[in-house]
Amino acid sequence: MAGHSKWKNIQRRKNAQDAKRGKIFMKHAKDIYLAAKQGGGDPDMNPSLRLAVDKAKSDNMPNDNIERAIKKATGNLDGANYEELTYEGYGPDGIAVMVEVLTDNKNRTASDVRHAFSKNGGNLGENGCVAFMFNRRGYLVIEQSSTDADEDTIMLEALEAGAEEVETVDGAYEIYTDPDDFQTVKTAMEENGFTFAQTEVTMIPETLSTVDQSSAEKMVKLVGMLEDMEDVQEVYHNLDADEEIMNQL
């Protein structure tokens, strides 16, 4: 897992600094819509929907917005039909990039994503060109300041609940799971009194790519352009750069 914790620390800081409230709610609404469309509108029977709703509530999304997205997906409210797509490509100096989108107009979205890549020294690739460089894993974070439990206790609790790996990094316990076991581990540890600072099923790079200052700055701009797009849900990459550049991300 060398390098992964550094990458996730960057993601954690980025999430904490993201103040674009309306855009965040729109992204959550699309996540909820897709999960309900695929697995039904009952969070108790649909783990993907439960995760999407929990993430929305963690960002203080109003219950009315959550219920409206579920009703759209289950046919109880008129609305757009969204399609889930993943674009893969290369940022400057060959940095691996994956972009997950939910869109009701894939031609528009493809054009916008392609423009962001080309404007910042990158290019879109074929499906599968970088996916093999990432692993989908459940990821949960417990801040050390939020618990009296020590490292050994956290590790035993997490592994007993079904986690694959636990790391201690920069004042936090980072727990990794198989995606299928994510909700089981989360529920078991919450029932044992643990509170999470972050929970998600995400794509984690196998290795990180180190580039020069110029390429790193272009990558910052590329990620920013992509994340500003309404259709973009997540951007994953394997950039490794110095602390100043990473803080910009």
mmCIF file of C-alpha atoms in Angstrom:
data_model
loop_
_atom_site.group_PDB
_atom_site.id
_atom_site.type_symbol
_atom_site.label_atom_id
_atom_site.label_comp_id
_atom_site.label_asym_id
_atom_site.label_seq_id
_atom_site.Cartn_x
_atom_site.Cartn_y
_atom_site.Cartn_z
ATOM 1 C CA MET A 1 0.000 0.000 0.000
ATOM 2 C CA ALA A 2 3.028 2.290 -0.174
ATOM 3 C CA GLY A 3 1.963 5.691 -1.418
ATOM 4 C CA HIS A 4 -1.762 5.029 -1.115
ATOM 5 C CA SER A 5 -2.111 6.631 2.292
ATOM 6 C CA LYS A 6 -0.428 9.815 1.110
ATOM 7 C CA TRP A 7 -2.827 9.890 -1.835
ATOM 8 C CA LYS A 8 -5.845 9.368 0.387
ATOM 9 C CA ASN A 9 -4.700 12.058 2.834
ATOM 10 C CA ILE A 10 -4.748 14.470 -0.082
ATOM 11 C CA GLN A 11 -8.265 13.339 -0.992
ATOM 12 C CA ARG A 12 -9.394 13.765 2.610
ATOM 13 C CA ARG A 13 -8.090 17.333 2.769
ATOM 14 C CA LYS A 14 -9.687 18.119 -0.573
ATOM 15 C CA ASN A 15 -13.058 16.845 0.585
ATOM 16 C CA ALA A 16 -12.862 18.916 3.765
ATOM 17 C CA GLN A 17 -12.104 22.077 1.796
ATOM 18 C CA ASP A 18 -14.819 21.662 -0.851
ATOM 19 C CA ALA A 19 -17.406 24.408 -0.262
ATOM 20 C CA LYS A 20 -19.359 24.245 -3.541
ATOM 21 C CA ARG A 21 -22.578 23.328 -1.789
ATOM 22 C CA GLY A 22 -25.021 23.379 -4.706
ATOM 23 C CA LYS A 23 -22.738 21.365 -6.941
ATOM 24 C CA ILE A 24 -22.119 18.863 -4.153
ATOM 25 C CA PHE A 25 -25.866 18.363 -3.703
ATOM 26 C CA MET A 26 -26.311 17.817 -7.432
ATOM 27 C CA LYS A 27 -23.614 15.151 -7.461
ATOM 28 C CA HIS A 28 -25.177 13.428 -4.458
ATOM 29 C CA ALA A 29 -28.610 13.548 -6.099
ATOM 30 C CA LYS A 30 -27.252 11.797 -9.171
ATOM 31 C CA ASP A 31 -25.525 9.137 -7.049
ATOM 32 C CA ILE A 32 -28.767 8.505 -5.177
ATOM 33 C CA TYR A 33 -30.739 8.429 -8.421
ATOM 34 C CA LEU A 34 -28.456 5.837 -9.994
ATOM 35 C CA ALA A 35 -28.314 3.620 -6.902
ATOM 36 C CA ALA A 36 -32.116 3.659 -6.555
ATOM 37 C CA LYS A 37 -32.586 3.045 -10.274
ATOM 38 C CA GLN A 38 -30.375 -0.038 -10.169
ATOM 39 C CA GLY A 39 -31.329 -1.550 -6.832
ATOM 40 C CA GLY A 40 -34.658 -0.100 -5.713
ATOM 41 C CA GLY A 41 -35.686 2.793 -3.514
ATOM 42 C CA ASP A 42 -35.381 1.171 -0.064
ATOM 43 C CA PRO A 43 -31.992 1.948 1.550
ATOM 44 C CA ASP A 44 -32.427 -0.993 3.955
ATOM 45 C CA MET A 45 -32.564 -3.384 1.012
ATOM 46 C CA ASN A 46 -30.116 -1.550 -1.252
ATOM 47 C CA PRO A 47 -26.571 -1.116 0.209
ATOM 48 C CA SER A 48 -25.484 1.150 -2.662
ATOM 49 C CA LEU A 49 -28.399 3.479 -2.012
ATOM 50 C CA ARG A 50 -27.714 3.444 1.728
ATOM 51 C CA LEU A 51 -24.107 4.472 1.079
ATOM 52 C CA ALA A 52 -25.186 7.247 -1.304
ATOM 53 C CA VAL A 53 -27.734 8.565 1.200
ATOM 54 C CA ASP A 54 -25.213 8.437 4.058
ATOM 55 C CA LYS A 55 -22.689 10.416 2.005
ATOM 56 C CA ALA A 56 -25.336 12.992 1.105
ATOM 57 C CA LYS A 57 -26.367 13.388 4.733
ATOM 58 C CA SER A 58 -22.736 13.790 5.783
ATOM 59 C CA ASP A 59 -22.688 16.899 3.557
ATOM 60 C CA ASN A 60 -25.966 18.103 5.115
ATOM 61 C CA MET A 61 -28.068 17.517 2.016
ATOM 62 C CA PRO A 62 -31.743 18.144 2.916
ATOM 63 C CA ASN A 63 -33.991 15.080 3.261
ATOM 64 C CA ASP A 64 -36.411 16.530 0.695
ATOM 65 C CA ASN A 65 -33.648 16.536 -1.931
ATOM 66 C CA ILE A 66 -32.741 12.951 -1.089
ATOM 67 C CA GLU A 67 -36.345 11.757 -1.291
ATOM 68 C CA ARG A 68 -36.890 13.605 -4.582
ATOM 69 C CA ALA A 69 -33.898 11.857 -6.179
ATOM 70 C CA ILE A 70 -35.210 8.453 -5.042
ATOM 71 C CA LYS A 71 -38.688 9.209 -6.368
ATOM 72 C CA LYS A 72 -37.263 10.208 -9.752
ATOM 73 C CA ALA A 73 -35.392 6.921 -10.000
ATOM 74 C CA THR A 74 -38.367 4.783 -8.986
ATOM 75 C CA GLY A 75 -40.764 6.445 -11.408
ATOM 76 C CA ASN A 76 -42.720 8.417 -8.826
ATOM 77 C CA LEU A 77 -41.528 11.756 -10.150
ATOM 78 C CA ASP A 78 -40.746 12.955 -13.660
ATOM 79 C CA GLY A 79 -37.091 13.656 -14.329
ATOM 80 C CA ALA A 80 -34.110 13.076 -16.588
ATOM 81 C CA ASN A 81 -32.707 9.604 -17.222
ATOM 82 C CA TYR A 82 -29.026 9.444 -16.305
ATOM 83 C CA GLU A 83 -26.383 7.136 -17.710
ATOM 84 C CA GLU A 84 -23.281 6.084 -15.782
ATOM 85 C CA LEU A 85 -20.035 6.293 -17.779
ATOM 86 C CA THR A 86 -16.318 6.143 -17.069
ATOM 87 C CA TYR A 87 -13.714 7.970 -19.155
ATOM 88 C CA GLU A 88 -10.059 6.991 -19.009
ATOM 89 C CA GLY A 89 -7.054 8.915 -20.192
ATOM 90 C CA TYR A 90 -3.704 10.443 -19.474
ATOM 91 C CA GLY A 91 -2.873 13.743 -17.881
ATOM 92 C CA PRO A 92 0.402 15.594 -18.523
ATOM 93 C CA ASP A 93 3.448 13.298 -18.545
ATOM 94 C CA GLY A 94 1.245 10.211 -18.692
ATOM 95 C CA ILE A 95 -0.500 10.580 -15.320
ATOM 96 C CA ALA A 96 -3.335 8.025 -15.172
ATOM 97 C CA VAL A 97 -6.800 9.571 -14.874
ATOM 98 C CA MET A 98 -10.258 8.041 -14.493
ATOM 99 C CA VAL A 99 -13.417 10.161 -14.617
ATOM 100 C CA GLU A 100 -16.782 8.820 -13.454
ATOM 101 C CA VAL A 101 -19.834 10.679 -14.739
ATOM 102 C CA LEU A 102 -23.616 10.579 -14.577
ATOM 103 C CA THR A 103 -25.129 12.282 -17.583
ATOM 104 C CA ASP A 104 -28.359 12.705 -19.500
ATOM 105 C CA ASN A 105 -26.391 13.774 -22.590
ATOM 106 C CA LYS A 106 -23.278 11.673 -23.175
ATOM 107 C CA ASN A 107 -22.267 13.541 -26.349
ATOM 108 C CA ARG A 108 -22.109 16.814 -24.412
ATOM 109 C CA THR A 109 -20.230 15.222 -21.546
ATOM 110 C CA ALA A 110 -17.713 13.458 -23.792
ATOM 111 C CA SER A 111 -16.958 16.739 -25.553
ATOM 112 C CA ASP A 112 -16.497 18.599 -22.256
ATOM 113 C CA VAL A 113 -14.218 15.929 -20.789
ATOM 114 C CA ARG A 114 -12.132 15.701 -23.954
ATOM 115 C CA HIS A 115 -11.712 19.493 -23.978
ATOM 116 C CA ALA A 116 -10.486 19.512 -20.364
ATOM 117 C CA PHE A 117 -7.868 16.872 -21.140
ATOM 118 C CA SER A 118 -6.593 18.521 -24.316
ATOM 119 C CA LYS A 119 -6.439 21.991 -22.743
ATOM 120 C CA ASN A 120 -4.201 20.760 -19.925
ATOM 121 C CA GLY A 121 -1.655 18.607 -21.723
ATOM 122 C CA GLY A 122 -3.541 15.311 -21.593
ATOM 123 C CA ASN A 123 -5.656 13.124 -23.822
ATOM 124 C CA LEU A 124 -8.530 10.684 -23.570
ATOM 125 C CA GLY A 125 -7.727 7.018 -24.093
ATOM 126 C CA GLU A 126 -9.577 3.814 -24.860
ATOM 127 C CA ASN A 127 -11.648 1.996 -22.260
ATOM 128 C CA GLY A 128 -9.302 -0.020 -20.072
ATOM 129 C CA CYS A 129 -6.175 1.990 -20.850
ATOM 130 C CA VAL A 130 -5.592 2.935 -17.196
ATOM 131 C CA ALA A 131 -8.285 1.034 -15.246
ATOM 132 C CA PHE A 132 -5.836 -1.809 -14.549
ATOM 133 C CA MET A 133 -3.713 0.666 -12.551
ATOM 134 C CA PHE A 134 -6.465 1.177 -9.947
ATOM 135 C CA ASN A 135 -8.207 -1.059 -7.423
ATOM 136 C CA ARG A 136 -11.761 -0.453 -6.237
ATOM 137 C CA ARG A 137 -11.767 -0.721 -2.459
ATOM 138 C CA GLY A 138 -13.815 0.322 0.518
ATOM 139 C CA TYR A 139 -12.098 3.048 2.523
ATOM 140 C CA LEU A 140 -12.983 4.243 6.027
ATOM 141 C CA VAL A 141 -11.188 6.760 8.240
ATOM 142 C CA ILE A 142 -11.271 7.088 12.017
ATOM 143 C CA GLU A 143 -9.531 10.174 13.390
ATOM 144 C CA GLN A 144 -7.394 9.323 16.409
ATOM 145 C CA SER A 145 -8.846 12.318 18.244
ATOM 146 C CA SER A 146 -12.353 10.808 17.988
ATOM 147 C CA THR A 147 -11.617 7.601 19.908
ATOM 148 C CA ASP A 148 -9.899 6.357 23.049
ATOM 149 C CA ALA A 149 -9.123 3.014 21.386
ATOM 150 C CA ASP A 150 -5.486 2.288 20.581
ATOM 151 C CA GLU A 151 -4.068 1.067 17.281
ATOM 152 C CA ASP A 152 -4.182 -2.630 18.219
ATOM 153 C CA THR A 153 -7.826 -2.385 19.270
ATOM 154 C CA ILE A 154 -8.835 -0.604 16.059
ATOM 155 C CA MET A 155 -7.022 -3.193 13.967
ATOM 156 C CA LEU A 156 -8.580 -6.164 15.766
ATOM 157 C CA GLU A 157 -12.065 -4.665 15.574
ATOM 158 C CA ALA A 158 -11.714 -3.857 11.868
ATOM 159 C CA LEU A 159 -10.252 -7.216 10.877
ATOM 160 C CA GLU A 160 -12.864 -9.074 12.888
ATOM 161 C CA ALA A 161 -15.562 -7.081 11.089
ATOM 162 C CA GLY A 162 -14.133 -8.171 7.724
ATOM 163 C CA ALA A 163 -11.607 -5.474 6.772
ATOM 164 C CA GLU A 164 -8.578 -6.396 4.675
ATOM 165 C CA GLU A 165 -6.045 -3.898 5.983
ATOM 166 C CA VAL A 166 -5.581 -1.135 8.553
ATOM 167 C CA GLU A 167 -2.956 1.628 8.469
ATOM 168 C CA THR A 168 -2.115 4.453 10.861
ATOM 169 C CA VAL A 169 -1.258 7.658 9.009
ATOM 170 C CA ASP A 170 -1.060 11.303 10.124
ATOM 171 C CA GLY A 171 -3.349 11.060 13.125
ATOM 172 C CA ALA A 172 -5.890 8.718 11.550
ATOM 173 C CA TYR A 173 -6.653 5.021 11.213
ATOM 174 C CA GLU A 174 -7.300 4.106 7.575
ATOM 175 C CA ILE A 175 -9.293 0.933 6.991
ATOM 176 C CA TYR A 176 -9.456 -0.829 3.628
ATOM 177 C CA THR A 177 -12.082 -3.404 2.645
ATOM 178 C CA ASP A 178 -13.324 -5.387 -0.299
ATOM 179 C CA PRO A 179 -16.133 -3.309 -1.870
ATOM 180 C CA ASP A 180 -18.657 -6.060 -1.120
ATOM 181 C CA ASP A 181 -17.689 -6.022 2.565
ATOM 182 C CA PHE A 182 -17.655 -2.242 2.951
ATOM 183 C CA GLN A 183 -21.147 -1.812 4.419
ATOM 184 C CA THR A 184 -20.727 -4.815 6.743
ATOM 185 C CA VAL A 185 -17.481 -3.419 8.182
ATOM 186 C CA LYS A 186 -18.921 0.094 8.488
ATOM 187 C CA THR A 187 -22.060 -1.090 10.288
ATOM 188 C CA ALA A 188 -20.199 -3.437 12.641
ATOM 189 C CA MET A 189 -17.737 -0.785 13.745
ATOM 190 C CA GLU A 190 -20.417 1.871 14.162
ATOM 191 C CA GLU A 191 -22.336 -0.551 16.377
ATOM 192 C CA ASN A 192 -19.164 -0.872 18.465
ATOM 193 C CA GLY A 193 -19.109 2.878 19.001
ATOM 194 C CA PHE A 194 -16.646 4.074 16.351
ATOM 195 C CA THR A 195 -17.292 7.268 14.391
ATOM 196 C CA PHE A 196 -15.914 7.713 10.896
ATOM 197 C CA ALA A 197 -14.506 10.930 9.445
ATOM 198 C CA GLN A 198 -14.815 9.557 5.918
ATOM 199 C CA THR A 199 -16.383 6.502 4.308
ATOM 200 C CA GLU A 200 -16.456 5.641 0.617
ATOM 201 C CA VAL A 201 -15.924 2.997 -2.014
ATOM 202 C CA THR A 202 -13.217 4.461 -4.209
ATOM 203 C CA MET A 203 -10.497 3.748 -6.763
ATOM 204 C CA ILE A 204 -6.990 3.609 -5.307
ATOM 205 C CA PRO A 205 -3.928 3.627 -7.596
ATOM 206 C CA GLU A 206 -1.470 0.746 -7.485
ATOM 207 C CA THR A 207 1.457 3.117 -8.005
ATOM 208 C CA LEU A 208 1.975 6.868 -8.059
ATOM 209 C CA SER A 209 3.425 8.935 -10.908
ATOM 210 C CA THR A 210 6.014 11.617 -10.102
ATOM 211 C CA VAL A 211 6.249 14.537 -12.541
ATOM 212 C CA ASP A 212 7.919 17.933 -12.662
ATOM 213 C CA GLN A 213 6.429 21.169 -11.323
ATOM 214 C CA SER A 214 4.998 22.289 -14.657
ATOM 215 C CA SER A 215 3.183 19.012 -15.291
ATOM 216 C CA ALA A 216 1.907 18.892 -11.720
ATOM 217 C CA GLU A 217 0.426 22.375 -12.081
ATOM 218 C CA LYS A 218 -1.272 21.378 -15.347
ATOM 219 C CA MET A 219 -2.687 18.351 -13.567
ATOM 220 C CA VAL A 220 -4.114 20.576 -10.835
ATOM 221 C CA LYS A 221 -5.906 22.601 -13.519
ATOM 222 C CA LEU A 222 -7.151 19.464 -15.279
ATOM 223 C CA VAL A 223 -8.634 18.023 -12.090
ATOM 224 C CA GLY A 224 -10.193 21.393 -11.278
ATOM 225 C CA MET A 225 -11.841 21.678 -14.694
ATOM 226 C CA LEU A 226 -13.199 18.151 -14.495
ATOM 227 C CA GLU A 227 -14.560 18.514 -10.973
ATOM 228 C CA ASP A 228 -16.291 21.778 -11.921
ATOM 229 C CA MET A 229 -18.396 19.903 -14.504
ATOM 230 C CA GLU A 230 -21.902 19.162 -13.301
ATOM 231 C CA ASP A 231 -21.886 15.666 -14.845
ATOM 232 C CA VAL A 232 -18.615 14.576 -13.225
ATOM 233 C CA GLN A 233 -19.059 12.552 -10.047
ATOM 234 C CA GLU A 234 -15.481 11.488 -9.262
ATOM 235 C CA VAL A 235 -11.972 12.040 -10.609
ATOM 236 C CA TYR A 236 -9.253 9.515 -9.766
ATOM 237 C CA HIS A 237 -5.568 9.879 -10.619
ATOM 238 C CA ASN A 238 -2.125 8.655 -9.562
ATOM 239 C CA LEU A 239 -0.252 11.965 -9.348
ATOM 240 C CA ASP A 240 2.554 12.214 -6.807
ATOM 241 C CA ALA A 241 3.981 15.685 -6.227
ATOM 242 C CA ASP A 242 5.352 17.867 -3.424
ATOM 243 C CA GLU A 243 3.189 19.049 -0.528
ATOM 244 C CA GLU A 244 2.486 22.506 -1.954
ATOM 245 C CA ILE A 245 1.080 21.119 -5.213
ATOM 246 C CA MET A 246 -0.895 18.431 -3.386
ATOM 247 C CA ASN A 247 -2.461 21.052 -1.130
ATOM 248 C CA GLN A 248 -3.752 22.811 -4.242
ATOM 249 C CA LEU A 249 -5.542 19.555 -5.136
#
